Structures are given as C-alpha cells and as structure tokens.
mmCIF file with all atom_site columns, C-alpha atoms in Angstrom:
data_model
loop_
_atom_site.group_PDB
_atom_site.id
_atom_site.type_symbol
_atom_site.label_atom_id
_atom_site.label_alt_id
_atom_site.label_comp_id
_atom_site.label_asym_id
_atom_site.label_entity_id
_atom_site.label_seq_id
_atom_site.pdbx_PDB_ins_code
_atom_site.Cartn_x
_atom_site.Cartn_y
_atom_site.Cartn_z
_atom_site.occupancy
_atom_site.B_iso_or_equiv
_atom_site.pdbx_formal_charge
_atom_site.auth_seq_id
_atom_site.auth_comp_id
_atom_site.auth_asym_id
_atom_site.auth_atom_id
_atom_site.pdbx_PDB_model_num
ATOM 1   C CA . MET J 1 1   ? 10.374  28.284 25.265 1.00 40.00 ? 1125 MET J CA 1
ATOM 2   C CA . ASN J 1 2   ? 8.259   28.559 28.392 1.00 43.00 ? 1126 ASN J CA 1
ATOM 3   C CA . SER J 1 3   ? 7.950   25.023 29.717 1.00 44.00 ? 1127 SER J CA 1
ATOM 4   C CA . GLU J 1 4   ? 4.376   25.662 30.865 1.00 44.00 ? 1128 GLU J CA 1
ATOM 5   C CA . ASN J 1 5   ? 3.408   26.305 27.274 1.00 55.00 ? 1129 ASN J CA 1
ATOM 6   C CA . ALA J 1 6   ? 5.679   23.637 25.819 1.00 80.00 ? 1130 ALA J CA 1
ATOM 7   C CA . HIS J 1 7   ? 2.687   21.379 25.114 1.00 91.00 ? 1131 HIS J CA 1
ATOM 8   C CA . SER J 1 8   ? -0.793  22.146 23.881 1.00 96.00 ? 1132 SER J CA 1
ATOM 9   C CA . ASN J 1 9   ? -3.680  22.046 26.328 1.00 96.00 ? 1133 ASN J CA 1
ATOM 10  C CA . LYS J 1 10  ? -7.344  23.020 26.033 1.00 95.00 ? 1134 LYS J CA 1
ATOM 11  C CA . ASP J 1 11  ? -6.583  26.583 27.175 1.00 96.00 ? 1135 ASP J CA 1
ATOM 12  C CA . ASN J 1 12  ? -3.633  27.347 24.871 1.00 97.00 ? 1136 ASN J CA 1
ATOM 13  C CA . LEU J 1 13  ? -4.683  25.277 21.826 1.00 98.00 ? 1137 LEU J CA 1
ATOM 14  C CA . GLN J 1 14  ? -3.868  27.119 18.591 1.00 98.00 ? 1138 GLN J CA 1
ATOM 15  C CA . VAL J 1 15  ? -6.927  26.620 16.364 1.00 98.00 ? 1139 VAL J CA 1
ATOM 16  C CA . LEU J 1 16  ? -6.265  27.680 12.766 1.00 98.00 ? 1140 LEU J CA 1
ATOM 17  C CA . TYR J 1 17  ? -9.622  26.736 11.224 1.00 98.00 ? 1141 TYR J CA 1
ATOM 18  C CA . GLU J 1 18  ? -12.840 25.247 12.497 1.00 98.00 ? 1142 GLU J CA 1
ATOM 19  C CA . ASP J 1 19  ? -16.346 24.563 11.212 1.00 98.00 ? 1143 ASP J CA 1
ATOM 20  C CA . ASN J 1 20  ? -19.020 21.924 11.891 1.00 97.00 ? 1144 ASN J CA 1
ATOM 21  C CA . HIS J 1 21  ? -17.042 19.132 10.240 1.00 98.00 ? 1145 HIS J CA 1
ATOM 22  C CA . ILE J 1 22  ? -13.326 19.780 10.723 1.00 98.00 ? 1146 ILE J CA 1
ATOM 23  C CA . ILE J 1 23  ? -10.853 21.437 13.060 1.00 98.00 ? 1147 ILE J CA 1
ATOM 24  C CA . VAL J 1 24  ? -7.262  22.338 12.131 1.00 98.00 ? 1148 VAL J CA 1
ATOM 25  C CA . VAL J 1 25  ? -4.736  23.068 14.862 1.00 98.00 ? 1149 VAL J CA 1
ATOM 26  C CA . ASN J 1 26  ? -1.118  24.218 15.035 1.00 98.00 ? 1150 ASN J CA 1
ATOM 27  C CA . LYS J 1 27  ? 0.794   21.469 16.824 1.00 98.00 ? 1151 LYS J CA 1
ATOM 28  C CA . ARG J 1 28  ? 3.593   22.482 19.144 1.00 97.00 ? 1152 ARG J CA 1
ATOM 29  C CA . PRO J 1 29  ? 6.856   20.520 19.026 1.00 96.00 ? 1153 PRO J CA 1
ATOM 30  C CA . GLY J 1 30  ? 6.593   17.795 21.644 1.00 93.00 ? 1154 GLY J CA 1
ATOM 31  C CA . ASP J 1 31  ? 2.847   17.186 21.206 1.00 96.00 ? 1155 ASP J CA 1
ATOM 32  C CA . ILE J 1 32  ? 1.995   13.637 20.171 1.00 96.00 ? 1156 ILE J CA 1
ATOM 33  C CA . VAL J 1 33  ? -0.934  13.424 17.751 1.00 95.00 ? 1157 VAL J CA 1
ATOM 34  C CA . GLN J 1 34  ? -2.209  10.024 18.928 1.00 89.00 ? 1158 GLN J CA 1
ATOM 35  C CA . GLY J 1 35  ? -1.605  8.069  22.122 1.00 83.00 ? 1159 GLY J CA 1
ATOM 36  C CA . ASP J 1 36  ? 1.548   5.954  22.291 1.00 80.00 ? 1160 ASP J CA 1
ATOM 37  C CA . LYS J 1 37  ? 3.522   3.902  24.807 1.00 80.00 ? 1161 LYS J CA 1
ATOM 38  C CA . THR J 1 38  ? 4.715   7.057  26.636 1.00 81.00 ? 1162 THR J CA 1
ATOM 39  C CA . GLY J 1 39  ? 1.225   7.504  28.051 1.00 84.00 ? 1163 GLY J CA 1
ATOM 40  C CA . ASP J 1 40  ? 1.441   11.277 27.457 1.00 89.00 ? 1164 ASP J CA 1
ATOM 41  C CA . LYS J 1 41  ? -1.868  12.978 26.697 1.00 92.00 ? 1165 LYS J CA 1
ATOM 42  C CA . PRO J 1 42  ? -2.163  13.124 22.906 1.00 96.00 ? 1166 PRO J CA 1
ATOM 43  C CA . LEU J 1 43  ? -3.247  16.160 20.890 1.00 97.00 ? 1167 LEU J CA 1
ATOM 44  C CA . SER J 1 44  ? -6.411  14.289 19.839 1.00 97.00 ? 1168 SER J CA 1
ATOM 45  C CA . GLU J 1 45  ? -7.531  14.184 23.506 1.00 96.00 ? 1169 GLU J CA 1
ATOM 46  C CA . VAL J 1 46  ? -6.571  17.848 24.016 1.00 97.00 ? 1170 VAL J CA 1
ATOM 47  C CA . VAL J 1 47  ? -8.764  18.826 21.042 1.00 98.00 ? 1171 VAL J CA 1
ATOM 48  C CA . LYS J 1 48  ? -11.639 16.734 22.440 1.00 97.00 ? 1172 LYS J CA 1
ATOM 49  C CA . SER J 1 49  ? -11.333 18.538 25.811 1.00 97.00 ? 1173 SER J CA 1
ATOM 50  C CA . PHE J 1 50  ? -11.281 21.887 23.985 1.00 98.00 ? 1174 PHE J CA 1
ATOM 51  C CA . LEU J 1 51  ? -14.440 21.056 21.983 1.00 98.00 ? 1175 LEU J CA 1
ATOM 52  C CA . LYS J 1 52  ? -16.249 19.616 25.006 1.00 97.00 ? 1176 LYS J CA 1
ATOM 53  C CA . GLU J 1 53  ? -15.674 22.822 26.960 1.00 97.00 ? 1177 GLU J CA 1
ATOM 54  C CA . LYS J 1 54  ? -16.277 25.233 24.070 1.00 97.00 ? 1178 LYS J CA 1
ATOM 55  C CA . TYR J 1 55  ? -19.642 23.709 23.124 1.00 96.00 ? 1179 TYR J CA 1
ATOM 56  C CA . ASN J 1 56  ? -20.576 22.481 26.620 1.00 96.00 ? 1180 ASN J CA 1
ATOM 57  C CA . LYS J 1 57  ? -21.033 18.970 25.261 1.00 93.00 ? 1181 LYS J CA 1
ATOM 58  C CA . PRO J 1 58  ? -22.275 16.175 27.508 1.00 92.00 ? 1182 PRO J CA 1
ATOM 59  C CA . GLY J 1 59  ? -20.780 12.712 27.024 1.00 91.00 ? 1183 GLY J CA 1
ATOM 60  C CA . ASN J 1 60  ? -18.018 11.784 24.598 1.00 92.00 ? 1184 ASN J CA 1
ATOM 61  C CA . VAL J 1 61  ? -16.828 14.091 21.828 1.00 96.00 ? 1185 VAL J CA 1
ATOM 62  C CA . TYR J 1 62  ? -16.283 12.542 18.388 1.00 97.00 ? 1186 TYR J CA 1
ATOM 63  C CA . LEU J 1 63  ? -12.899 13.269 16.810 1.00 97.00 ? 1187 LEU J CA 1
ATOM 64  C CA . GLY J 1 64  ? -11.264 11.460 13.898 1.00 97.00 ? 1188 GLY J CA 1
ATOM 65  C CA . VAL J 1 65  ? -7.483  11.484 13.404 1.00 96.00 ? 1189 VAL J CA 1
ATOM 66  C CA . VAL J 1 66  ? -6.778  12.012 9.684  1.00 95.00 ? 1190 VAL J CA 1
ATOM 67  C CA . HIS J 1 67  ? -2.961  12.180 9.630  1.00 93.00 ? 1191 HIS J CA 1
ATOM 68  C CA . ARG J 1 68  ? 0.005   12.500 11.972 1.00 92.00 ? 1192 ARG J CA 1
ATOM 69  C CA . LEU J 1 69  ? 3.101   14.621 12.486 1.00 95.00 ? 1193 LEU J CA 1
ATOM 70  C CA . ASP J 1 70  ? 6.272   13.402 14.181 1.00 94.00 ? 1194 ASP J CA 1
ATOM 71  C CA . ARG J 1 71  ? 6.468   14.377 17.841 1.00 94.00 ? 1195 ARG J CA 1
ATOM 72  C CA . PRO J 1 72  ? 9.425   16.834 17.494 1.00 96.00 ? 1196 PRO J CA 1
ATOM 73  C CA . THR J 1 73  ? 7.812   18.522 14.450 1.00 97.00 ? 1197 THR J CA 1
ATOM 74  C CA . SER J 1 74  ? 5.442   21.493 14.619 1.00 98.00 ? 1198 SER J CA 1
ATOM 75  C CA . GLY J 1 75  ? 2.612   22.684 12.415 1.00 98.00 ? 1199 GLY J CA 1
ATOM 76  C CA . ILE J 1 76  ? -0.720  21.822 10.855 1.00 98.00 ? 1200 ILE J CA 1
ATOM 77  C CA . VAL J 1 77  ? -2.772  18.854 12.015 1.00 98.00 ? 1201 VAL J CA 1
ATOM 78  C CA . LEU J 1 78  ? -6.277  18.279 10.667 1.00 98.00 ? 1202 LEU J CA 1
ATOM 79  C CA . PHE J 1 79  ? -8.969  16.405 12.606 1.00 98.00 ? 1203 PHE J CA 1
ATOM 80  C CA . SER J 1 80  ? -12.471 15.386 11.627 1.00 98.00 ? 1204 SER J CA 1
ATOM 81  C CA . LYS J 1 81  ? -15.347 16.418 13.900 1.00 97.00 ? 1205 LYS J CA 1
ATOM 82  C CA . THR J 1 82  ? -17.940 14.182 12.208 1.00 97.00 ? 1206 THR J CA 1
ATOM 83  C CA . SER J 1 83  ? -18.110 10.553 11.112 1.00 96.00 ? 1207 SER J CA 1
ATOM 84  C CA . LYS J 1 84  ? -19.393 11.829 7.756  1.00 95.00 ? 1208 LYS J CA 1
ATOM 85  C CA . ALA J 1 85  ? -16.240 13.844 7.037  1.00 97.00 ? 1209 ALA J CA 1
ATOM 86  C CA . LEU J 1 86  ? -13.646 11.318 8.253  1.00 97.00 ? 1210 LEU J CA 1
ATOM 87  C CA . PRO J 1 87  ? -13.774 8.725  5.415  1.00 97.00 ? 1211 PRO J CA 1
ATOM 88  C CA . ARG J 1 88  ? -13.796 11.557 2.854  1.00 97.00 ? 1212 ARG J CA 1
ATOM 89  C CA . LEU J 1 89  ? -10.739 13.151 4.447  1.00 97.00 ? 1213 LEU J CA 1
ATOM 90  C CA . ASN J 1 90  ? -8.998  9.780  4.651  1.00 96.00 ? 1214 ASN J CA 1
ATOM 91  C CA . LYS J 1 91  ? -9.631  9.286  0.930  1.00 96.00 ? 1215 LYS J CA 1
ATOM 92  C CA . LEU J 1 92  ? -8.348  12.799 0.195  1.00 94.00 ? 1216 LEU J CA 1
ATOM 93  C CA . PHE J 1 93  ? -5.035  12.022 1.914  1.00 92.00 ? 1217 PHE J CA 1
ATOM 94  C CA . GLN J 1 94  ? -4.748  8.514  0.444  1.00 91.00 ? 1218 GLN J CA 1
ATOM 95  C CA . GLN J 1 95  ? -5.238  9.878  -3.074 1.00 90.00 ? 1219 GLN J CA 1
ATOM 96  C CA . LYS J 1 96  ? -2.744  12.680 -2.354 1.00 87.00 ? 1220 LYS J CA 1
ATOM 97  C CA . ASP J 1 97  ? -5.318  15.392 -3.058 1.00 92.00 ? 1221 ASP J CA 1
ATOM 98  C CA . ALA J 1 98  ? -4.232  17.308 0.052  1.00 94.00 ? 1222 ALA J CA 1
ATOM 99  C CA . LYS J 1 99  ? -1.278  19.581 -0.743 1.00 95.00 ? 1223 LYS J CA 1
ATOM 100 C CA . LYS J 1 100 ? 1.213   19.844 2.130  1.00 95.00 ? 1224 LYS J CA 1
ATOM 101 C CA . THR J 1 101 ? 4.053   22.343 2.336  1.00 97.00 ? 1225 THR J CA 1
ATOM 102 C CA . TYR J 1 102 ? 6.742   22.292 5.014  1.00 98.00 ? 1226 TYR J CA 1
ATOM 103 C CA . TRP J 1 103 ? 9.559   24.551 6.137  1.00 98.00 ? 1227 TRP J CA 1
ATOM 104 C CA . ALA J 1 104 ? 12.849  23.035 7.262  1.00 98.00 ? 1228 ALA J CA 1
ATOM 105 C CA . ILE J 1 105 ? 15.950  24.734 8.649  1.00 98.00 ? 1229 ILE J CA 1
ATOM 106 C CA . VAL J 1 106 ? 19.240  23.029 7.752  1.00 98.00 ? 1230 VAL J CA 1
ATOM 107 C CA . LYS J 1 107 ? 22.884  23.927 8.386  1.00 93.00 ? 1231 LYS J CA 1
ATOM 108 C CA . ASN J 1 108 ? 24.348  22.825 5.047  1.00 97.00 ? 1232 ASN J CA 1
ATOM 109 C CA . ARG J 1 109 ? 23.396  24.459 1.761  1.00 97.00 ? 1233 ARG J CA 1
ATOM 110 C CA . PRO J 1 110 ? 22.039  21.856 -0.669 1.00 98.00 ? 1234 PRO J CA 1
ATOM 111 C CA . SER J 1 111 ? 24.081  21.466 -3.861 1.00 96.00 ? 1235 SER J CA 1
ATOM 112 C CA . GLN J 1 112 ? 21.061  22.698 -5.890 1.00 97.00 ? 1236 GLN J CA 1
ATOM 113 C CA . GLU J 1 113 ? 18.892  25.689 -5.008 1.00 98.00 ? 1237 GLU J CA 1
ATOM 114 C CA . GLN J 1 114 ? 15.879  23.548 -5.854 1.00 98.00 ? 1238 GLN J CA 1
ATOM 115 C CA . ASP J 1 115 ? 15.463  19.913 -6.749 1.00 98.00 ? 1239 ASP J CA 1
ATOM 116 C CA . ARG J 1 116 ? 13.149  16.911 -6.882 1.00 98.00 ? 1240 ARG J CA 1
ATOM 117 C CA . LEU J 1 117 ? 14.403  14.145 -4.605 1.00 98.00 ? 1241 LEU J CA 1
ATOM 118 C CA . VAL J 1 118 ? 13.484  10.522 -5.294 1.00 98.00 ? 1242 VAL J CA 1
ATOM 119 C CA . HIS J 1 119 ? 14.494  7.814  -2.830 1.00 98.00 ? 1243 HIS J CA 1
ATOM 120 C CA . TYR J 1 120 ? 13.333  4.375  -1.794 1.00 98.00 ? 1244 TYR J CA 1
ATOM 121 C CA . MET J 1 121 ? 12.513  4.394  1.895  1.00 98.00 ? 1245 MET J CA 1
ATOM 122 C CA . LYS J 1 122 ? 12.960  1.348  4.072  1.00 98.00 ? 1246 LYS J CA 1
ATOM 123 C CA . ARG J 1 123 ? 11.559  1.566  7.588  1.00 97.00 ? 1247 ARG J CA 1
ATOM 124 C CA . ASN J 1 124 ? 13.234  -0.028 10.593 1.00 97.00 ? 1248 ASN J CA 1
ATOM 125 C CA . SER J 1 125 ? 10.483  -0.294 13.215 1.00 94.00 ? 1249 SER J CA 1
ATOM 126 C CA . LYS J 1 126 ? 12.843  -1.278 16.042 1.00 95.00 ? 1250 LYS J CA 1
ATOM 127 C CA . GLN J 1 127 ? 14.872  1.900  15.570 1.00 95.00 ? 1251 GLN J CA 1
ATOM 128 C CA . ASN J 1 128 ? 11.792  3.944  14.568 1.00 94.00 ? 1252 ASN J CA 1
ATOM 129 C CA . LYS J 1 129 ? 13.851  5.202  11.650 1.00 97.00 ? 1253 LYS J CA 1
ATOM 130 C CA . SER J 1 130 ? 13.592  5.181  7.861  1.00 98.00 ? 1254 SER J CA 1
ATOM 131 C CA . TYR J 1 131 ? 16.563  4.790  5.533  1.00 98.00 ? 1255 TYR J CA 1
ATOM 132 C CA . ALA J 1 132 ? 16.633  6.512  2.137  1.00 98.00 ? 1256 ALA J CA 1
ATOM 133 C CA . HIS J 1 133 ? 18.147  4.427  -0.675 1.00 98.00 ? 1257 HIS J CA 1
ATOM 134 C CA . ILE J 1 134 ? 18.970  5.674  -4.167 1.00 97.00 ? 1258 ILE J CA 1
ATOM 135 C CA . LYS J 1 135 ? 17.851  2.385  -5.730 1.00 98.00 ? 1259 LYS J CA 1
ATOM 136 C CA . GLU J 1 136 ? 14.922  0.162  -4.861 1.00 98.00 ? 1260 GLU J CA 1
ATOM 137 C CA . VAL J 1 137 ? 15.620  -2.384 -2.107 1.00 97.00 ? 1261 VAL J CA 1
ATOM 138 C CA . PRO J 1 138 ? 13.342  -5.149 -0.739 1.00 97.00 ? 1262 PRO J CA 1
ATOM 139 C CA . ASP J 1 139 ? 10.336  -3.785 1.216  1.00 96.00 ? 1263 ASP J CA 1
ATOM 140 C CA . SER J 1 140 ? 11.127  -0.187 0.276  1.00 98.00 ? 1264 SER J CA 1
ATOM 141 C CA . LYS J 1 141 ? 8.602   2.444  -0.781 1.00 97.00 ? 1265 LYS J CA 1
ATOM 142 C CA . LYS J 1 142 ? 9.187   5.221  -3.290 1.00 98.00 ? 1266 LYS J CA 1
ATOM 143 C CA . ALA J 1 143 ? 9.438   8.684  -1.715 1.00 97.00 ? 1267 ALA J CA 1
ATOM 144 C CA . ILE J 1 144 ? 9.354   11.954 -3.640 1.00 97.00 ? 1268 ILE J CA 1
ATOM 145 C CA . LEU J 1 145 ? 9.649   15.546 -2.481 1.00 97.00 ? 1269 LEU J CA 1
ATOM 146 C CA . HIS J 1 146 ? 10.488  18.921 -4.041 1.00 98.00 ? 1270 HIS J CA 1
ATOM 147 C CA . TYR J 1 147 ? 12.570  21.453 -2.138 1.00 98.00 ? 1271 TYR J CA 1
ATOM 148 C CA . GLN J 1 148 ? 13.606  25.042 -2.720 1.00 98.00 ? 1272 GLN J CA 1
ATOM 149 C CA . VAL J 1 149 ? 16.015  27.227 -0.731 1.00 98.00 ? 1273 VAL J CA 1
ATOM 150 C CA . ILE J 1 150 ? 13.854  30.220 0.232  1.00 98.00 ? 1274 ILE J CA 1
ATOM 151 C CA . GLN J 1 151 ? 16.131  32.111 2.615  1.00 98.00 ? 1275 GLN J CA 1
ATOM 152 C CA . GLU J 1 152 ? 19.650  32.187 4.013  1.00 97.00 ? 1276 GLU J CA 1
ATOM 153 C CA . LEU J 1 153 ? 19.974  32.864 7.742  1.00 96.00 ? 1277 LEU J CA 1
ATOM 154 C CA . ASP J 1 154 ? 23.140  33.244 9.828  1.00 93.00 ? 1278 ASP J CA 1
ATOM 155 C CA . ASN J 1 155 ? 24.699  29.759 9.546  1.00 95.00 ? 1279 ASN J CA 1
ATOM 156 C CA . TYR J 1 156 ? 21.482  28.141 8.320  1.00 98.00 ? 1280 TYR J CA 1
ATOM 157 C CA . PHE J 1 157 ? 19.285  27.742 5.248  1.00 98.00 ? 1281 PHE J CA 1
ATOM 158 C CA . VAL J 1 158 ? 15.493  27.636 5.081  1.00 98.00 ? 1282 VAL J CA 1
ATOM 159 C CA . LEU J 1 159 ? 13.974  25.119 2.684  1.00 98.00 ? 1283 LEU J CA 1
ATOM 160 C CA . ARG J 1 160 ? 10.410  25.002 1.428  1.00 98.00 ? 1284 ARG J CA 1
ATOM 161 C CA . ILE J 1 161 ? 9.329   21.415 0.859  1.00 98.00 ? 1285 ILE J CA 1
ATOM 162 C CA . ASP J 1 162 ? 6.377   20.104 -1.111 1.00 97.00 ? 1286 ASP J CA 1
ATOM 163 C CA . LEU J 1 163 ? 5.588   16.435 -0.623 1.00 94.00 ? 1287 LEU J CA 1
ATOM 164 C CA . GLU J 1 164 ? 4.494   14.112 -3.414 1.00 92.00 ? 1288 GLU J CA 1
ATOM 165 C CA . THR J 1 165 ? 4.386   11.102 -1.089 1.00 91.00 ? 1289 THR J CA 1
ATOM 166 C CA . GLY J 1 166 ? 3.895   10.773 2.658  1.00 90.00 ? 1290 GLY J CA 1
ATOM 167 C CA . ARG J 1 167 ? 6.337   8.200  4.011  1.00 94.00 ? 1291 ARG J CA 1
ATOM 168 C CA . HIS J 1 168 ? 7.492   7.629  7.587  1.00 95.00 ? 1292 HIS J CA 1
ATOM 169 C CA . HIS J 1 169 ? 10.100  10.310 8.486  1.00 97.00 ? 1293 HIS J CA 1
ATOM 170 C CA . GLN J 1 170 ? 10.339  11.088 4.772  1.00 97.00 ? 1294 GLN J CA 1
ATOM 171 C CA . ILE J 1 171 ? 11.561  14.698 4.877  1.00 98.00 ? 1295 ILE J CA 1
ATOM 172 C CA . ARG J 1 172 ? 13.993  14.019 7.713  1.00 98.00 ? 1296 ARG J CA 1
ATOM 173 C CA . SER J 1 173 ? 15.513  11.000 5.987  1.00 98.00 ? 1297 SER J CA 1
ATOM 174 C CA . GLN J 1 174 ? 15.641  12.431 2.453  1.00 98.00 ? 1298 GLN J CA 1
ATOM 175 C CA . LEU J 1 175 ? 17.272  15.713 3.535  1.00 98.00 ? 1299 LEU J CA 1
ATOM 176 C CA . SER J 1 176 ? 19.787  13.763 5.606  1.00 98.00 ? 1300 SER J CA 1
ATOM 177 C CA . ALA J 1 177 ? 20.569  11.613 2.546  1.00 98.00 ? 1301 ALA J CA 1
ATOM 178 C CA . ILE J 1 178 ? 21.657  14.725 0.587  1.00 98.00 ? 1302 ILE J CA 1
ATOM 179 C CA . GLY J 1 179 ? 23.846  15.947 3.474  1.00 98.00 ? 1303 GLY J CA 1
ATOM 180 C CA . CYS J 1 180 ? 21.327  18.443 4.873  1.00 98.00 ? 1304 CYS J CA 1
ATOM 181 C CA . PRO J 1 181 ? 19.991  17.062 8.178  1.00 98.00 ? 1305 PRO J CA 1
ATOM 182 C CA . ILE J 1 182 ? 17.381  19.241 9.888  1.00 98.00 ? 1306 ILE J CA 1
ATOM 183 C CA . LYS J 1 183 ? 18.521  21.389 12.822 1.00 98.00 ? 1307 LYS J CA 1
ATOM 184 C CA . GLY J 1 184 ? 18.121  19.460 16.067 1.00 98.00 ? 1308 GLY J CA 1
ATOM 185 C CA . ASP J 1 185 ? 17.488  16.103 14.371 1.00 98.00 ? 1309 ASP J CA 1
ATOM 186 C CA . LEU J 1 186 ? 20.066  13.846 16.047 1.00 97.00 ? 1310 LEU J CA 1
ATOM 187 C CA . LYS J 1 187 ? 18.342  10.724 14.704 1.00 97.00 ? 1311 LYS J CA 1
ATOM 188 C CA . TYR J 1 188 ? 19.073  11.808 11.129 1.00 98.00 ? 1312 TYR J CA 1
ATOM 189 C CA . GLY J 1 189 ? 22.568  13.157 11.509 1.00 98.00 ? 1313 GLY J CA 1
ATOM 190 C CA . PHE J 1 190 ? 22.425  16.661 12.985 1.00 98.00 ? 1314 PHE J CA 1
ATOM 191 C CA . ASP J 1 191 ? 25.308  17.130 15.439 1.00 96.00 ? 1315 ASP J CA 1
ATOM 192 C CA . ARG J 1 192 ? 23.325  18.339 18.454 1.00 97.00 ? 1316 ARG J CA 1
ATOM 193 C CA . SER J 1 193 ? 19.765  18.369 19.720 1.00 97.00 ? 1317 SER J CA 1
ATOM 194 C CA . ASN J 1 194 ? 17.591  21.415 20.368 1.00 97.00 ? 1318 ASN J CA 1
ATOM 195 C CA . LYS J 1 195 ? 17.108  22.246 24.061 1.00 94.00 ? 1319 LYS J CA 1
ATOM 196 C CA . ASP J 1 196 ? 13.389  21.501 23.926 1.00 93.00 ? 1320 ASP J CA 1
ATOM 197 C CA . ALA J 1 197 ? 13.911  18.260 21.923 1.00 94.00 ? 1321 ALA J CA 1
ATOM 198 C CA . SER J 1 198 ? 12.176  19.815 18.897 1.00 97.00 ? 1322 SER J CA 1
ATOM 199 C CA . ILE J 1 199 ? 13.513  19.713 15.364 1.00 98.00 ? 1323 ILE J CA 1
ATOM 200 C CA . HIS J 1 200 ? 13.291  22.660 12.961 1.00 98.00 ? 1324 HIS J CA 1
ATOM 201 C CA . LEU J 1 201 ? 10.674  21.094 10.707 1.00 98.00 ? 1325 LEU J CA 1
ATOM 202 C CA . HIS J 1 202 ? 7.289   22.816 10.453 1.00 98.00 ? 1326 HIS J CA 1
ATOM 203 C CA . ALA J 1 203 ? 4.140   21.797 8.571  1.00 98.00 ? 1327 ALA J CA 1
ATOM 204 C CA . ARG J 1 204 ? 3.476   25.268 7.182  1.00 98.00 ? 1328 ARG J CA 1
ATOM 205 C CA . GLU J 1 205 ? 0.572   24.997 4.705  1.00 98.00 ? 1329 GLU J CA 1
ATOM 206 C CA . LEU J 1 206 ? -2.280  22.641 3.894  1.00 97.00 ? 1330 LEU J CA 1
ATOM 207 C CA . GLN J 1 207 ? -4.621  22.970 0.913  1.00 97.00 ? 1331 GLN J CA 1
ATOM 208 C CA . PHE J 1 208 ? -7.545  20.663 0.222  1.00 97.00 ? 1332 PHE J CA 1
ATOM 209 C CA . ILE J 1 209 ? -11.164 20.591 -0.902 1.00 96.00 ? 1333 ILE J CA 1
ATOM 210 C CA . HIS J 1 210 ? -13.575 20.601 2.042  1.00 97.00 ? 1334 HIS J CA 1
ATOM 211 C CA . PRO J 1 211 ? -15.071 17.097 2.427  1.00 95.00 ? 1335 PRO J CA 1
ATOM 212 C CA . VAL J 1 212 ? -18.643 18.349 2.867  1.00 96.00 ? 1336 VAL J CA 1
ATOM 213 C CA . LYS J 1 213 ? -18.837 21.922 1.533  1.00 96.00 ? 1337 LYS J CA 1
ATOM 214 C CA . ASN J 1 214 ? -16.741 21.076 -1.526 1.00 96.00 ? 1338 ASN J CA 1
ATOM 215 C CA . GLU J 1 215 ? -14.928 24.418 -1.249 1.00 97.00 ? 1339 GLU J CA 1
ATOM 216 C CA . PRO J 1 216 ? -11.155 24.951 -1.231 1.00 97.00 ? 1340 PRO J CA 1
ATOM 217 C CA . VAL J 1 217 ? -9.563  25.305 2.218  1.00 98.00 ? 1341 VAL J CA 1
ATOM 218 C CA . HIS J 1 218 ? -6.094  26.844 2.593  1.00 98.00 ? 1342 HIS J CA 1
ATOM 219 C CA . VAL J 1 219 ? -4.529  26.935 6.056  1.00 98.00 ? 1343 VAL J CA 1
ATOM 220 C CA . ILE J 1 220 ? -1.189  28.504 7.070  1.00 98.00 ? 1344 ILE J CA 1
ATOM 221 C CA . ALA J 1 221 ? 0.407   27.820 10.462 1.00 98.00 ? 1345 ALA J CA 1
ATOM 222 C CA . PRO J 1 222 ? 2.686   30.346 12.190 1.00 98.00 ? 1346 PRO J CA 1
ATOM 223 C CA . ALA J 1 223 ? 6.073   28.802 13.012 1.00 98.00 ? 1347 ALA J CA 1
ATOM 224 C CA . PRO J 1 224 ? 7.105   28.297 16.657 1.00 96.00 ? 1348 PRO J CA 1
ATOM 225 C CA . ASP J 1 225 ? 8.368   31.333 18.534 1.00 95.00 ? 1349 ASP J CA 1
ATOM 226 C CA . ASP J 1 226 ? 12.153  31.084 18.469 1.00 94.00 ? 1350 ASP J CA 1
ATOM 227 C CA . SER J 1 227 ? 14.957  33.245 17.085 1.00 95.00 ? 1351 SER J CA 1
ATOM 228 C CA . LEU J 1 228 ? 15.547  31.138 13.950 1.00 96.00 ? 1352 LEU J CA 1
ATOM 229 C CA . TRP J 1 229 ? 11.917  30.730 12.941 1.00 97.00 ? 1353 TRP J CA 1
ATOM 230 C CA . ASN J 1 230 ? 11.307  34.417 13.737 1.00 97.00 ? 1354 ASN J CA 1
ATOM 231 C CA . ALA J 1 231 ? 14.113  35.379 11.333 1.00 96.00 ? 1355 ALA J CA 1
ATOM 232 C CA . ILE J 1 232 ? 12.196  34.007 8.342  1.00 96.00 ? 1356 ILE J CA 1
ATOM 233 C CA . LYS J 1 233 ? 10.703  36.753 6.200  1.00 89.00 ? 1357 LYS J CA 1
#
C-alpha cells in the first residue's frame, strides 16, 4: 500500500453514493470515523473538507455520524448531510432496518460451511476488547451473526457475514471464538499483524430505505487493493 494514500483525504476520498441528504464513503483501513485520543484527523472531518470544497460552501459544513467502523477495518461508512436525515438514519440503525454485509478473510476453515453464531458479548473498556461467551454472563449483550464460506484462497478462506446485531468488535470476537480469527487481527488471536496495521475485514454492502426519498439504497464497496482481496471472485 502506498503510504501517501494509506489514509483518506479530501482529494482521494472514495465516494460511493451521494445526494442532498446522505453521503456514503469507502473507508480505508487506518481511517478513524470519529475523533479520538490519538488526535488523528477523523473521516468525518475529511468528508466535511471534501463537501466544503466541492460545493464551495462558506462557514461550517453539517455532517452527522450515523455509525462507526473499527479503525483497522475497511468499507462502507454512511454520513448524514442534513439534520432532517440524521434522526431517521439513527432510528433505522437502532431498529436494525439497515442490512450490513461484511467480508472477512480467515486462515482456518470453520467447522461448518455456513452457520448462525450466537454469543453473549462482554466489553472490557480498558482493553478495548469484547469477549464472546457461549452463555449469558453479567453485563453481557446478545450478539448474532450469520456466516458463509464463499471462497477458498491459497491458505485462507473468505467468509460472507450478515449481522443481526451490532456489538463492539462483534465479528472479530465471534470469529475468534470459533477458532477463525481474522487475518492481521492480533487482538483477537491471529498470529501476526498486517504490515499496514489493517485487518482483513471489509464492510462490503449496505442496504436501507432512504430516510427522505423513501426509496431503497444498495451500496457496494470495492475491497482494498491487495493480493488477497484482489483474489476474490
């Protein structure tokens, strides 16, 4: 990966969909969606700079953050461009009416070609990690995903994942719990990191009803440019 293009900026931003009310971008691994203690420029500010320049806007640009993706993950992030759309989008995500599909590359073949995984996730804020338990434990939240093996690569397997719930580090923790940590994900049991500190988890598709137009929106994000992702057919 070219280090100059390792993070999104207003000139290389990958816009997947845009209209008056929403903008959907393809997040690069390493982008943070919202500001954090690192002080790195978040994707939300990059999108604001992009919109300010594109539309020659004076003053501040409105942008609402609807959901997040982990920093080492790539793929679809949806933002609201209007205060009218934001509460509707928030409701859409809270009620799980937005359908999210991910791709993950893992080294170990799961015992089933497809399965529904149910765990109880307990978050440890100090470690910034979530633990997947088979049975309910105090302060845990139920987490459900469906996975399917969609391709076998040299030494790796590609899984398609559909989320029923959206818990902290859910996919990473649940796949690790079945012995299939995601490539590059040291935190959840993979044996070595990726050179660019990414993990091979990509938010591939998002489907939802437009908050203002009331029409279906279906967005697909190209995976990052590397030899493993490029091998997916």
